[in-house]
Tab-separated table of C-alpha atoms and ligand atoms in Angstrom:
chain	number	residue	atom	x	y	z
N	119	MET	CA	68.881	96.878	169.390
N	120	LEU	CA	70.349	93.808	170.923
N	121	VAL	CA	74.270	93.422	170.742
N	122	ILE	CA	75.125	89.779	170.801
N	123	GLY	CA	78.876	89.056	171.828
N	124	LEU	CA	80.129	85.943	170.064
N	125	THR	CA	83.230	84.435	171.437
N	126	GLY	CA	85.146	81.133	171.758
N	127	GLY	CA	88.740	79.871	171.601
N	128	ILE	CA	90.587	79.953	168.362
N	129	ALA	CA	88.973	77.606	165.682
N	130	SER	CA	85.933	76.930	167.956
N	131	GLY	CA	83.739	77.985	165.148
N	132	LYS	CA	82.978	81.619	165.476
N	133	SER	CA	83.466	82.530	161.986
N	134	THR	CA	81.367	79.590	160.844
N	135	VAL	CA	78.502	80.848	163.199
N	136	SER	CA	79.085	84.483	162.224
N	137	LYS	CA	78.592	83.429	158.405
N	138	ARG	CA	75.273	81.563	159.111
N	139	LEU	CA	73.964	84.556	161.167
N	140	HIS	CA	74.874	86.827	158.211
N	141	ASP	CA	73.649	84.818	155.350
N	142	GLU	CA	70.581	83.133	156.961
N	143	TYR	CA	69.420	86.056	159.218
N	144	GLY	CA	70.897	89.061	157.394
N	145	LEU	CA	72.677	90.267	160.581
N	146	THR	CA	75.655	92.643	160.629
N	147	VAL	CA	78.524	90.943	161.924
N	148	ILE	CA	81.421	93.295	163.237
N	149	ASP	CA	84.597	91.044	163.024
N	150	ALA	CA	87.234	91.977	165.744
N	151	ASP	CA	89.942	89.849	163.875
N	152	GLN	CA	89.262	91.673	160.720
N	153	ILE	CA	89.425	95.075	162.263
N	154	ALA	CA	92.606	94.053	164.028
N	155	ARG	CA	94.015	93.508	160.597
N	156	GLU	CA	92.875	96.796	159.337
N	157	ILE	CA	94.285	98.838	162.024
N	158	VAL	CA	97.757	97.638	161.406
N	159	GLU	CA	97.962	98.440	157.796
N	160	PRO	CA	101.185	100.223	156.793
N	161	GLY	CA	100.895	103.982	157.853
N	162	LYS	CA	98.110	103.464	160.528
N	163	PRO	CA	99.102	104.580	164.002
N	164	ALA	CA	99.034	101.099	165.563
N	165	TYR	CA	101.280	99.917	162.709
N	166	ASN	CA	103.965	102.660	163.557
N	167	HIS	CA	103.777	101.763	167.206
N	168	ILE	CA	104.200	97.949	166.547
N	169	VAL	CA	107.233	98.829	164.274
N	170	GLU	CA	108.803	100.986	166.681
N	171	TYR	CA	108.400	98.422	169.705
N	172	PHE	CA	109.053	95.051	167.818
N	173	SER	CA	111.469	95.810	165.058
N	174	THR	CA	114.507	95.295	167.258
N	175	ARG	CA	113.130	92.185	168.626
N	176	ILE	CA	111.880	90.373	165.496
N	177	PRO	CA	114.238	90.726	162.571
N	178	ASP	CA	111.770	89.810	159.944
N	179	LEU	CA	108.842	91.895	161.225
N	180	ILE	CA	108.095	93.568	157.934
N	181	ASN	CA	107.295	92.065	154.449
N	182	ARG	CA	109.746	93.456	152.136
N	183	GLU	CA	107.546	93.436	149.075
N	184	ASN	CA	104.816	95.722	150.514
N	185	GLY	CA	105.902	96.890	153.898
N	186	SER	CA	103.044	95.190	155.743
N	187	LEU	CA	103.454	93.301	158.966
N	188	ASN	CA	104.817	89.717	158.855
N	189	ARG	CA	101.899	88.437	160.938
N	190	THR	CA	103.215	84.759	161.083
N	191	ALA	CA	106.615	86.161	162.588
N	192	LEU	CA	104.812	88.577	164.993
N	193	GLY	CA	102.364	85.632	166.003
N	194	ARG	CA	105.257	83.276	166.571
N	195	TYR	CA	106.933	85.701	168.806
N	196	VAL	CA	104.064	86.959	170.913
N	197	PHE	CA	102.504	83.560	171.740
N	198	VAL	CA	105.637	82.385	173.412
N	199	HIS	CA	106.380	85.613	175.282
N	200	LYS	CA	103.206	86.331	177.419
N	201	GLU	CA	104.395	89.894	178.543
N	202	GLU	CA	105.171	90.872	174.814
N	203	LEU	CA	101.535	89.727	173.829
N	204	GLN	CA	100.240	92.077	176.527
N	205	VAL	CA	102.286	94.834	174.818
N	206	LEU	CA	100.888	93.998	171.381
N	207	ASN	CA	97.204	93.998	172.935
N	208	SER	CA	97.865	97.320	174.486
N	209	LEU	CA	98.799	98.750	171.125
N	210	THR	CA	95.906	97.359	169.317
N	211	HIS	CA	92.968	96.740	171.550
N	212	PRO	CA	91.982	100.555	172.143
N	213	GLU	CA	91.821	101.012	168.259
N	214	VAL	CA	89.813	97.826	167.666
N	215	ARG	CA	87.367	98.828	170.498
N	216	LYS	CA	86.883	102.306	168.911
N	217	GLU	CA	86.159	100.867	165.609
N	218	ILE	CA	83.747	98.326	166.978
N	219	ILE	CA	81.899	101.105	168.864
N	220	ARG	CA	81.723	103.085	165.701
N	221	ARG	CA	80.208	100.127	163.761
N	222	VAL	CA	77.699	99.315	166.740
N	223	LEU	CA	76.444	102.891	166.404
N	224	SER	CA	76.139	102.597	162.830
N	225	SER	CA	73.962	99.514	163.020
N	226	TRP	CA	71.791	101.176	165.760
N	227	ILE	CA	70.983	104.233	163.525
N	228	HIS	CA	70.144	101.898	160.541
N	229	PHE	CA	67.176	100.327	162.823
N	230	GLU	CA	69.001	96.954	163.125
N	231	LYS	CA	67.277	94.606	165.546
N	232	LEU	CA	70.403	92.462	166.264
N	233	CYS	CA	74.000	92.886	165.622
N	234	VAL	CA	76.884	90.509	166.271
N	235	LEU	CA	80.204	91.285	167.736
N	236	ASP	CA	82.471	88.324	166.794
N	237	VAL	CA	85.423	88.815	169.199
N	238	PRO	CA	87.776	86.002	170.299
N	239	LEU	CA	88.899	87.915	173.327
N	240	LEU	CA	85.421	89.342	174.381
N	241	PHE	CA	85.777	88.870	178.092
N	242	GLU	CA	89.595	89.453	178.185
N	243	SER	CA	89.112	92.902	176.498
N	244	ARG	CA	85.979	93.812	178.429
N	245	MET	CA	84.133	93.934	175.191
N	246	ASP	CA	81.295	91.888	176.859
N	247	GLU	CA	80.288	95.104	178.866
N	248	LEU	CA	78.793	96.491	175.533
N	249	CYS	CA	76.691	93.446	174.957
N	250	GLY	CA	73.195	92.709	175.846
N	251	SER	CA	73.833	88.903	175.577
N	252	THR	CA	76.854	86.811	175.225
N	253	LEU	CA	77.202	83.482	173.097
N	254	CYS	CA	80.052	81.238	173.461
N	255	ILE	CA	81.265	78.440	171.272
N	256	VAL	CA	83.074	75.555	172.721
N	257	CYS	CA	84.487	72.464	171.672
N	258	ASP	CA	86.906	69.929	172.772
N	259	ARG	CA	90.639	70.719	172.839
N	260	GLU	CA	91.715	67.971	170.659
N	261	ILE	CA	88.949	68.761	168.032
N	262	GLN	CA	89.910	72.311	168.200
N	263	LEU	CA	93.550	71.304	167.562
N	264	GLN	CA	92.720	69.175	164.564
N	265	ARG	CA	90.438	71.807	162.983
N	266	LEU	CA	93.177	74.458	163.509
N	267	LEU	CA	95.858	72.339	161.975
N	268	LYS	CA	93.702	71.658	159.070
N	269	ARG	CA	92.665	75.181	158.492
N	270	ASN	CA	96.183	76.715	159.045
N	271	PRO	CA	98.586	74.015	157.631
N	272	GLU	CA	101.298	76.591	157.869
N	273	TRP	CA	101.319	76.389	161.689
N	274	THR	CA	102.948	73.484	163.709
N	275	ARG	CA	101.037	71.615	166.552
N	276	GLN	CA	103.292	73.776	169.029
N	277	ASP	CA	102.044	76.999	167.312
N	278	CYS	CA	98.516	76.039	167.681
N	279	GLU	CA	98.948	75.000	171.292
N	280	ASN	CA	100.653	78.303	172.174
N	281	ARG	CA	97.685	80.254	170.814
N	282	ILE	CA	95.275	78.125	172.904
N	283	ASP	CA	97.221	78.342	176.014
N	284	ASN	CA	97.328	82.050	175.611
N	285	GLN	CA	93.645	82.369	175.779
N	286	MET	CA	90.939	82.171	178.479
N	287	SER	CA	89.896	78.569	179.419
N	288	ASN	CA	86.637	77.082	178.134
N	289	ASP	CA	85.562	76.576	181.670
N	290	GLU	CA	85.734	80.378	182.420
N	291	ARG	CA	84.005	81.290	179.133
N	292	LYS	CA	81.275	78.815	179.864
N	293	GLU	CA	80.869	80.422	183.373
N	294	ARG	CA	80.652	83.981	181.964
N	295	ALA	CA	78.612	83.602	178.832
N	296	ASP	CA	74.758	83.670	178.881
N	297	VAL	CA	74.450	80.954	176.043
N	298	VAL	CA	76.807	78.020	175.510
N	299	LEU	CA	76.926	76.181	172.023
N	300	ASP	CA	78.867	73.042	171.831
N	301	ASN	CA	80.561	72.458	168.508
N	302	ASP	CA	81.975	68.966	168.859
N	303	THR	CA	79.911	67.248	166.176
N	304	THR	CA	78.580	68.379	162.780
N	305	LEU	CA	77.654	71.508	161.376
N	306	ASP	CA	74.035	70.421	161.005
N	307	VAL	CA	73.954	70.069	164.803
N	308	LEU	CA	75.742	73.295	165.496
N	309	TYR	CA	73.249	75.149	162.971
N	310	ASP	CA	70.369	73.688	164.736
N	311	ARG	CA	71.464	74.684	168.251
N	312	LEU	CA	72.143	78.178	166.819
N	313	ASP	CA	68.858	78.498	165.230
N	314	LYS	CA	67.060	77.700	168.539
N	315	SER	CA	69.266	80.354	170.605
N	316	ILE	CA	68.931	83.091	167.995
N	317	ARG	CA	64.964	82.679	167.990
N	318	ARG	CA	64.734	82.987	171.660
N	319	MET	CA	66.938	86.302	171.657
N	320	GLN	CA	65.217	88.185	168.929
N	321	PRO	CA	63.941	91.548	170.211
N	322	SER	CA	60.432	92.907	168.829
N	323	THR	CA	60.463	95.207	165.954
N	324	ALA	CA	58.349	97.720	168.088
N	325	TRP	CA	60.992	97.766	170.625
N	326	THR	CA	63.757	98.386	168.079
N	327	TYR	CA	61.923	101.408	166.556
N	328	LEU	CA	61.135	102.819	169.982
N	329	GLU	CA	64.707	102.755	170.864
N	330	VAL	CA	65.790	104.687	167.734
N	331	LEU	CA	62.990	107.130	167.815
N	332	CYS	CA	63.375	107.873	171.479
N	333	PRO	CA	66.979	108.186	172.461
N	334	PRO	CA	66.381	108.608	176.198
N	335	ILE	CA	64.993	104.991	176.235
N	336	THR	CA	68.180	103.721	174.403
N	337	PHE	CA	70.257	105.518	176.698
N	338	LEU	CA	68.593	104.139	179.836
N	339	SER	CA	68.559	100.598	178.420
N	340	ALA	CA	72.183	100.815	177.442
N	341	ALA	CA	72.944	102.182	180.946
N	342	PHE	CA	71.084	99.461	182.644
N	343	CYS	CA	72.914	96.695	180.485
N	344	PHE	CA	76.147	98.078	181.127
N	345	LEU	CA	75.715	98.422	184.936
N	346	ARG	CA	74.598	94.844	185.009
N	347	ASN	CA	77.435	93.697	183.047
N	348	LEU	CA	79.775	95.526	185.405
N	349	LEU	CA	78.031	93.856	188.420
N	350	ARG	CA	78.118	90.476	186.744
N	351	ARG	CA	81.805	90.964	186.213
N	352	SER	CA	82.760	92.012	189.772
N	353	GLN	CA	80.621	89.141	191.221
N	354	PHE	CA	82.301	86.596	188.875
N	355	GLU	CA	85.749	87.823	189.676
N	356	SER	CA	85.324	87.683	193.416
N	357	SER	CA	83.983	84.149	193.282
N	358	TYR	CA	86.542	83.056	190.952
N	359	LYS	CA	89.341	84.447	193.383
N	360	ARG	CA	87.699	82.575	196.185
N	361	ALA	CA	87.618	79.382	194.259
N	362	ASN	CA	91.378	79.754	193.359
N	363	LEU	CA	92.186	80.450	197.087
N	364	LYS	CA	90.424	77.603	198.092
N	365	LYS	CA	92.358	75.295	195.639
N	366	VAL	CA	95.721	76.866	196.997
N	367	GLU	CA	94.728	76.099	200.506
U	504	COD	C1	99.583	88.286	166.699
U	504	COD	C2	98.793	88.396	165.169
U	504	COD	C3	99.856	89.381	164.459
U	504	COD	C4	98.967	87.036	164.459
U	504	COD	O1	98.244	87.248	163.270
U	504	COD	P1	97.478	85.945	162.448
U	504	COD	O2	97.086	86.501	161.128
U	504	COD	O3	98.570	84.928	162.511
U	504	COD	O4	96.373	85.538	163.213
U	504	COD	P2	94.876	86.224	163.485
U	504	COD	O5	94.998	87.892	163.647
U	504	COD	O6	94.074	85.759	162.153
U	504	COD	O7	93.987	85.773	164.621
U	504	COD	C5	93.662	84.418	164.598
U	504	COD	C6	93.384	83.876	166.001
U	504	COD	O8	94.441	84.063	166.901
U	504	COD	C7	93.864	84.287	168.193
U	504	COD	N1	94.444	85.615	168.727
U	504	COD	C8	94.791	86.792	167.885
U	504	COD	N2	95.216	87.779	168.614
U	504	COD	C9	95.257	87.167	169.991
U	504	COD	C10	95.599	87.706	171.408
U	504	COD	N3	96.096	88.890	171.368
U	504	COD	N4	95.483	86.776	172.423
U	504	COD	C11	94.978	85.667	172.192
U	504	COD	N5	94.639	85.192	170.986
U	504	COD	C12	94.692	85.772	169.888
U	504	COD	C13	92.372	84.596	168.027
U	504	COD	O9	91.735	83.437	168.402
U	504	COD	C14	92.220	84.950	166.540
U	504	COD	O10	90.843	84.546	165.997
U	504	COD	C15	97.482	89.067	165.520
U	504	COD	O11	96.619	87.980	165.827
U	504	COD	C16	97.371	90.266	166.185
U	504	COD	O12	97.546	91.418	165.797
U	504	COD	N6	96.752	90.041	167.549
U	504	COD	C17	96.542	91.356	168.340
U	504	COD	C18	95.164	91.943	168.214
U	504	COD	C19	94.201	90.962	168.776
U	504	COD	O13	94.103	90.775	169.866
U	504	COD	N7	93.237	90.474	167.851
U	504	COD	C20	92.124	89.643	168.255
U	504	COD	C21	90.879	90.388	168.078
U	504	COD	S1	90.763	91.660	169.222
U	505	ATP	N1	81.037	71.364	163.230
U	505	ATP	C1	82.039	71.515	162.507
U	505	ATP	N2	82.606	70.227	161.820
U	505	ATP	C2	83.699	70.492	161.039
U	505	ATP	N3	84.387	71.523	160.915
U	505	ATP	C3	84.160	72.604	161.525
U	505	ATP	C4	82.851	72.572	162.408
U	505	ATP	N4	82.999	73.935	162.951
U	505	ATP	C5	84.003	74.551	162.346
U	505	ATP	N5	84.693	73.777	161.596
U	505	ATP	C6	85.812	74.173	160.915
U	505	ATP	O1	86.941	74.416	161.792
U	505	ATP	C7	87.586	75.540	161.355
U	505	ATP	C8	87.647	76.664	162.506
U	505	ATP	O2	86.309	77.221	162.396
U	505	ATP	P1	86.072	78.872	162.403
U	505	ATP	O3	87.175	79.380	161.403
U	505	ATP	O4	84.544	79.121	162.179
U	505	ATP	O5	86.698	79.095	164.013
U	505	ATP	P2	86.895	80.528	164.483
U	505	ATP	O6	86.408	80.209	165.977
U	505	ATP	O7	86.227	81.566	163.769
U	505	ATP	O8	88.515	80.777	164.578
U	505	ATP	P3	89.518	82.173	164.811
U	505	ATP	O9	89.320	82.123	166.405
U	505	ATP	O10	90.705	81.767	164.401
U	505	ATP	O11	88.752	83.118	164.166
U	505	ATP	C9	87.232	76.060	160.121
U	505	ATP	O12	87.984	75.377	159.014
U	505	ATP	C10	85.613	75.441	159.934
U	505	ATP	O13	85.281	75.189	158.551
């Protein structure tokens, strides 16, 4: 099974692409934003940890009517306090990762050829290490802001900019990803580019069955993929550091 990591900045078009991959190709899409919502429902361990840490810092952290987290208040706070965002990530990401791995295994035992991980922070949270291939959606910052303001009218332009500025830059994502899809124009153009990329990525049915029926093959191919990804990460990080050092000089 090929695991495709789908990533991109906020409002770049990941959910739009995921929906097409699900509706047109019948692929399983594992949505990290959705999982991140589920693991902070009242009573869950991550919810308790968040309340313990943030309730003294954010007075309206909890919605009175049902005890759920006030996500707008939490978002407004963490996206202007970088170190607090790191705390929130450390409380949520391990749980999100565990659930993603559980769902990937479930797709594998159901003989699925391809499965998609829709993860906004794919590279930041090292989830790309689990992927056979990575697909990044990019669009121009101003278009991204306009789409975001239209989709989330409750956010100010400053709220939107704070989110974008707390994410990896498009340049870095483009360098790390295997495939880059531009989403600056119409949906038809995006779908056309996506269809071409997905057709090239499809593994054969024979390979999919072989992997499930012969677990050592899966193990070897997963280990190969994981090591290749680690190597690519370390090469990327050292060349990135060198480039930054040059800029400073
Ligand atoms: C801060 C929270 C409460 C805000 O909730 P809200 O409902 O307003 O936004 P939602 O969860 O729908 O996220 C919308 C988008 O914001 C961006 N975003 C979310 N979390 C982060 C983060 N930790 N760092 C950078 N960008 C983020 C992503 O592009 C995401 O698609 C929530 O995003 C959260 O709990 N984030 C931490 C968990 C996380 O990292 N989720 C992303 C998937 S791993
Ligand atoms: N090519 C396009 N033309 C016009 N609108 C678009 C296009 N692509 C996406 N959109 C719109 O932009 C908004 C953001 O897209 P989408 O929700 O798919 O982004 P996302 O990357 O999943 O965002 P998030 O990171 O918040 O999950 C949506 O309202 C979507 O309908």
